[in-house]
Amino acid sequence: MSTRTSVTVRVPAKVNVQLAVGAARPDGFHDLANVFLAVSLFDEVTATPADSLTVSCEGPDADHVPLDRTNLAARAAELLAARHGIAPSVHLHIAKNIPVAGGMAGGSADGAAALLACDALWGLDTPRAELLDICAALGSDVPFSLVGGAALGTGRGELLTPVASGTFHWVFAVADGGLSTPAVFREFDRLAAAEGTPIPEPEASPALLSALASGDPDTLAATLANDLQPAALSLRPQLADTLAAGLDSGALAALVSGSGPTTAFLVRDPESALKVAAVLDASGTCRTTRVAAAPAPGATVLP
Ligand code: ATP
């Protein structure tokens, strides 16, 4: 067993630069071709020895984070402990900066961070492949939170292949209130049924992958795509105003991040990021903004 008194892990949020969604499968999940990009907007999870498994959370959205065993950080600690036949005797403190229920995989990030923090605290040295298995059991986006960088996710999004990415600058507009990811997928199914046209197999766009590798923001701007955007806009029509405000202020492209309601704006450089963020803040179409660069590293133990 390790003698460490606490371990803190920093973990990034993600944006999907492509989110291609297939038809609903018999098990209710959708096949995806999901190009993930980790962005420099981080939560930190600190694991400290305790008599039993407890969770606390600080940050602007802390009130919306469950502190019971449904918290993905707690579930990660439980799964890791069960795999090693030990008790999950740990306190997990989440310093939350990633918007909650915002389509940026904040809960998944905390799950990956807690897994790594507990593994180090308990001195387990679990092989990376086993950690990734536990991540996939926790949720489709959790493996990417562990790995970070840029990756193509297939299956439910959990089968990852790293992809090349240059540096890109982003602004995120955080909306008031979250959107439930299952509700957005249900709306996707409803809109698809109403339209009546068959849904193609989801495939990663070669043009997007090459734009990502090139590091050229104008080329990437022309290829960004999110199949969940119409569903998110249907449930939250006001997001169209946020997207328009960001584009009017000079963003190269705008899209809903994952299942939303956070909106993501690709910008040319850090200076235009500050300008776009200031205009969005003043526009009254969002609660707040965050500026970030990508790709960011995955979950990392802090010294
Ligand atoms: P995704 O992008 O992966 O679909 P999201 O970013 O939209 O997810 P999350 O912030 O992960 O959404 O939160 C979704 C729900 O998960 C929350 O409403 C909350 O009830 C629950 N949850 C469980 N653990 C956490 C956590 N550690 N942080 C935030 N929410 C959590």
XYZ file of C-alpha atoms and ligand atoms in Angstrom:
334
model
C 0.000 0.000 0.000
C 1.132 3.539 -0.712
C 2.058 5.904 2.112
C 0.812 9.013 0.265
C -1.550 11.207 2.275
C -3.391 12.594 -0.733
C -3.247 12.542 -4.531
C -4.607 15.232 -6.859
C -5.361 14.542 -10.517
C -6.066 17.245 -13.103
C -8.392 16.249 -15.938
C -9.578 18.105 -19.068
C -12.995 18.785 -20.582
C -13.637 17.787 -24.194
C -15.253 19.184 -27.280
C -16.364 16.977 -30.155
C -15.048 18.444 -33.394
C -17.069 15.784 -35.190
C -19.970 13.889 -33.686
C -21.535 11.560 -36.277
C -24.505 9.637 -34.877
C -25.916 6.414 -36.345
C -29.412 4.981 -35.960
C -30.519 3.740 -32.521
C -29.313 0.157 -31.934
C -31.584 -2.520 -30.426
C -29.857 -1.891 -27.043
C -30.855 1.799 -27.273
C -27.281 3.055 -27.754
C -26.177 4.736 -30.978
C -23.047 3.921 -32.927
C -20.909 7.010 -33.113
C -17.933 8.363 -34.971
C -16.750 10.833 -32.449
C -13.653 12.988 -32.877
C -12.728 14.144 -29.382
C -10.446 17.048 -28.586
C -9.380 17.643 -24.976
C -9.412 21.339 -24.063
C -7.570 23.249 -21.333
C -10.560 23.582 -19.031
C -9.839 21.376 -16.035
C -11.403 19.760 -12.984
C -9.148 18.553 -10.167
C -9.988 15.523 -8.053
C -8.142 14.954 -4.766
C -8.238 11.538 -3.108
C -7.505 11.410 0.645
C -7.692 8.340 2.925
C -11.001 8.203 4.886
C -13.085 5.718 6.872
C -15.599 5.350 4.063
C -16.292 6.600 0.538
C -17.361 10.269 0.609
C -17.472 13.036 -2.006
C -17.350 16.834 -1.748
C -17.359 19.439 -4.494
C -16.486 23.128 -4.833
C -16.964 25.493 -7.767
C -19.656 27.640 -9.406
C -21.794 24.602 -10.402
C -21.115 22.556 -7.237
C -24.800 22.616 -6.205
C -25.678 20.534 -9.268
C -23.148 17.774 -8.617
C -24.447 14.671 -6.788
C -22.381 13.817 -3.692
C -23.660 10.252 -3.313
C -22.581 6.989 -4.952
C -24.066 8.132 -8.292
C -21.174 10.571 -8.673
C -18.942 9.130 -11.384
C -15.867 9.801 -9.219
C -17.357 7.639 -6.440
C -18.323 4.917 -8.905
C -14.770 4.894 -10.272
C -13.331 4.431 -6.760
C -15.815 1.612 -6.074
C -15.032 -0.225 -9.318
C -11.274 0.048 -8.797
C -11.494 -1.112 -5.177
C -13.767 -4.038 -6.137
C -11.343 -5.151 -8.830
C -8.539 -5.294 -6.244
C -10.705 -6.757 -3.449
C -10.194 -3.767 -1.121
C -12.585 -1.319 0.547
C -13.074 2.065 -1.202
C -12.000 3.999 1.917
C -11.394 7.392 0.377
C -12.629 10.953 0.402
C -12.858 12.476 -3.077
C -12.872 16.257 -3.361
C -13.803 17.690 -6.752
C -12.660 21.213 -7.651
C -15.151 21.727 -10.472
C -14.472 24.109 -13.306
C -16.036 22.122 -16.181
C -19.697 23.100 -16.731
C -22.117 20.497 -15.285
C -24.430 18.730 -17.768
C -22.883 20.965 -20.424
C -21.852 18.453 -23.087
C -18.179 18.738 -22.091
C -17.908 15.363 -20.295
C -17.374 16.877 -16.843
C -18.717 13.869 -14.940
C -16.693 11.518 -17.143
C -13.601 13.631 -16.464
C -14.108 13.286 -12.702
C -14.560 9.514 -13.095
C -11.236 9.190 -14.943
C -9.503 11.527 -12.475
C -10.782 9.650 -9.417
C -9.675 6.348 -10.926
C -6.129 7.593 -11.429
C -6.039 9.349 -8.036
C -7.221 6.252 -6.132
C -4.854 4.013 -8.075
C -1.920 6.206 -6.996
C -3.206 6.721 -3.415
C -3.691 2.993 -2.899
C -0.363 2.167 -4.634
C -2.088 -0.302 -6.960
C -0.209 0.321 -10.231
C -3.163 -1.013 -12.215
C -2.070 -1.608 -15.843
C -3.223 1.137 -18.231
C -5.338 -1.335 -20.260
C -7.249 -2.336 -17.110
C -7.804 1.321 -16.181
C -9.215 1.889 -19.667
C -11.552 -1.134 -19.204
C -12.884 0.370 -15.972
C -13.306 3.714 -17.733
C -15.373 2.088 -20.507
C -17.559 0.408 -17.851
C -18.142 3.833 -16.250
C -19.322 5.540 -19.445
C -18.683 6.104 -23.147
C -16.702 9.353 -22.697
C -14.599 8.255 -19.693
C -11.774 6.494 -21.607
C -11.109 9.695 -23.553
C -10.927 11.736 -20.341
C -8.112 9.443 -19.185
C -6.244 9.593 -22.501
C -6.805 13.241 -23.554
C -5.177 14.804 -26.610
C -7.199 14.102 -29.748
C -8.806 10.779 -30.609
C -11.428 9.106 -32.752
C -13.983 7.218 -30.684
C -16.081 4.509 -32.331
C -18.614 2.013 -30.953
C -20.475 4.037 -28.304
C -17.466 6.379 -28.451
C -15.356 4.294 -26.061
C -13.110 2.528 -28.634
C -10.336 5.061 -29.056
C -7.730 5.624 -31.739
C -5.389 8.592 -31.175
C -5.346 11.140 -34.028
C -2.943 13.984 -34.808
C -3.905 17.541 -33.915
C -2.248 20.938 -34.210
C -2.991 23.623 -31.596
C -6.402 25.311 -31.730
C -8.003 28.091 -29.682
C -11.578 27.971 -28.448
C -14.192 29.964 -26.576
C -16.983 28.140 -24.736
C -20.280 29.812 -23.877
C -21.831 28.209 -20.805
C -25.641 28.189 -20.837
C -28.008 28.527 -17.896
C -29.047 25.019 -16.836
C -27.905 21.712 -18.341
C -29.298 19.365 -20.982
C -29.637 15.651 -20.310
C -27.575 13.643 -22.800
C -30.189 10.807 -23.021
C -32.912 13.423 -23.681
C -30.876 14.892 -26.556
C -30.399 11.420 -28.088
C -34.164 10.790 -27.725
C -34.824 14.074 -29.551
C -32.323 13.003 -32.242
C -34.358 9.767 -32.697
C -37.644 11.697 -32.764
C -36.386 14.174 -35.395
C -34.936 11.313 -37.492
C -38.243 9.389 -37.353
C -40.185 12.521 -38.324
C -37.877 13.109 -41.290
C -38.178 9.481 -42.401
C -34.861 9.321 -44.289
C -32.452 6.493 -43.385
C -29.561 7.457 -41.088
C -26.166 6.631 -42.641
C -23.483 4.659 -40.786
C -21.423 7.151 -38.782
C -17.968 7.675 -40.257
C -15.117 9.990 -39.363
C -14.615 12.661 -42.000
C -11.193 12.361 -43.713
C -11.323 16.116 -44.434
C -11.837 16.872 -40.745
C -9.050 14.552 -39.604
C -6.651 16.135 -42.069
C -7.714 19.651 -40.991
C -7.143 18.699 -37.359
C -3.648 17.396 -38.153
C -2.802 20.505 -40.198
C -3.365 22.888 -37.266
C -5.035 25.350 -39.675
C -8.099 26.851 -37.962
C -9.757 28.011 -41.200
C -9.671 24.484 -42.630
C -10.923 22.982 -39.379
C -13.687 25.607 -39.195
C -15.045 24.405 -42.548
C -15.278 20.775 -41.415
C -16.694 20.900 -37.843
C -19.901 18.854 -37.567
C -22.221 17.770 -34.775
C -25.205 15.546 -35.654
C -26.698 16.227 -32.201
C -26.871 19.975 -32.831
C -30.387 20.019 -34.392
C -31.689 17.991 -31.425
C -30.012 20.287 -28.866
C -31.391 23.351 -30.709
C -34.835 21.812 -30.863
C -34.817 21.362 -27.060
C -33.119 24.717 -26.408
C -33.909 27.102 -29.329
C -32.184 30.037 -27.555
C -28.824 28.417 -28.324
C -29.198 29.690 -31.896
C -28.817 33.240 -30.526
C -25.578 32.297 -28.749
C -24.190 30.664 -31.899
C -25.085 33.757 -33.949
C -23.571 36.156 -31.372
C -20.255 34.260 -31.436
C -20.133 34.149 -35.235
C -20.961 37.878 -35.461
C -18.068 38.630 -33.126
C -15.490 37.014 -35.393
C -15.409 33.324 -34.433
C -14.361 31.151 -37.396
C -17.019 28.541 -36.604
C -19.606 27.783 -33.955
C -21.196 24.539 -32.846
C -22.974 22.934 -29.935
C -20.485 21.015 -27.775
C -21.538 17.340 -27.702
C -25.123 17.152 -26.458
C -25.001 20.796 -25.319
C -26.053 23.227 -24.063
C -22.486 24.597 -23.963
C -21.625 26.156 -27.331
C -18.091 26.077 -28.748
C -16.429 28.732 -30.907
C -13.267 28.063 -32.879
C -11.115 31.205 -33.083
C -7.870 32.116 -34.842
C -5.629 32.904 -31.850
C -5.640 33.717 -28.114
C -6.310 37.435 -28.809
C -9.448 36.739 -30.828
C -10.504 34.273 -28.118
C -10.543 37.122 -25.575
C -12.442 39.387 -27.974
C -15.090 36.759 -28.839
C -15.477 35.871 -25.141
C -15.997 39.552 -24.219
C -18.671 40.001 -26.920
C -20.444 36.792 -25.873
C -20.322 37.837 -22.194
C -21.919 41.176 -23.090
C -24.502 39.608 -25.443
C -26.799 38.293 -22.725
C -27.111 35.001 -24.630
C -25.086 32.894 -22.180
C -24.288 32.655 -18.458
C -20.525 32.912 -18.759
C -17.635 32.101 -21.085
C -14.371 30.165 -20.866
C -11.324 30.440 -23.082
C -9.255 27.315 -23.766
C -6.600 25.808 -26.003
C -6.448 22.287 -27.407
C -5.278 19.575 -27.398
C -4.807 19.251 -23.622
C -3.228 16.240 -21.907
C -5.488 13.594 -20.339
C -5.872 12.892 -16.622
C -2.531 13.639 -14.926
C -1.352 13.156 -11.321
C -0.121 16.531 -10.027
C 3.234 16.561 -8.262
P -21.342 14.288 -21.617
O -20.688 15.397 -22.363
O -20.371 13.157 -21.270
O -22.610 13.808 -22.197
P -22.159 16.277 -19.753
O -20.928 17.127 -19.716
O -23.288 16.758 -20.585
O -21.739 14.826 -20.165
P -21.962 15.920 -16.928
O -21.383 17.205 -16.432
O -21.052 14.762 -17.025
O -22.696 16.123 -18.315
O -23.218 15.602 -15.987
C -24.307 14.819 -16.364
C -25.018 14.379 -15.085
O -24.169 13.432 -14.439
C -25.200 15.491 -14.065
O -26.418 16.117 -14.225
C -25.074 14.780 -12.748
O -26.351 14.402 -12.247
C -24.319 13.503 -13.033
N -22.953 13.413 -12.447
C -22.402 12.326 -11.888
N -21.154 12.558 -11.495
C -20.872 13.833 -11.793
C -19.714 14.639 -11.615
N -18.603 14.183 -11.030
N -19.760 15.896 -12.087
C -20.878 16.352 -12.695
N -22.010 15.630 -12.844
C -22.018 14.384 -12.422
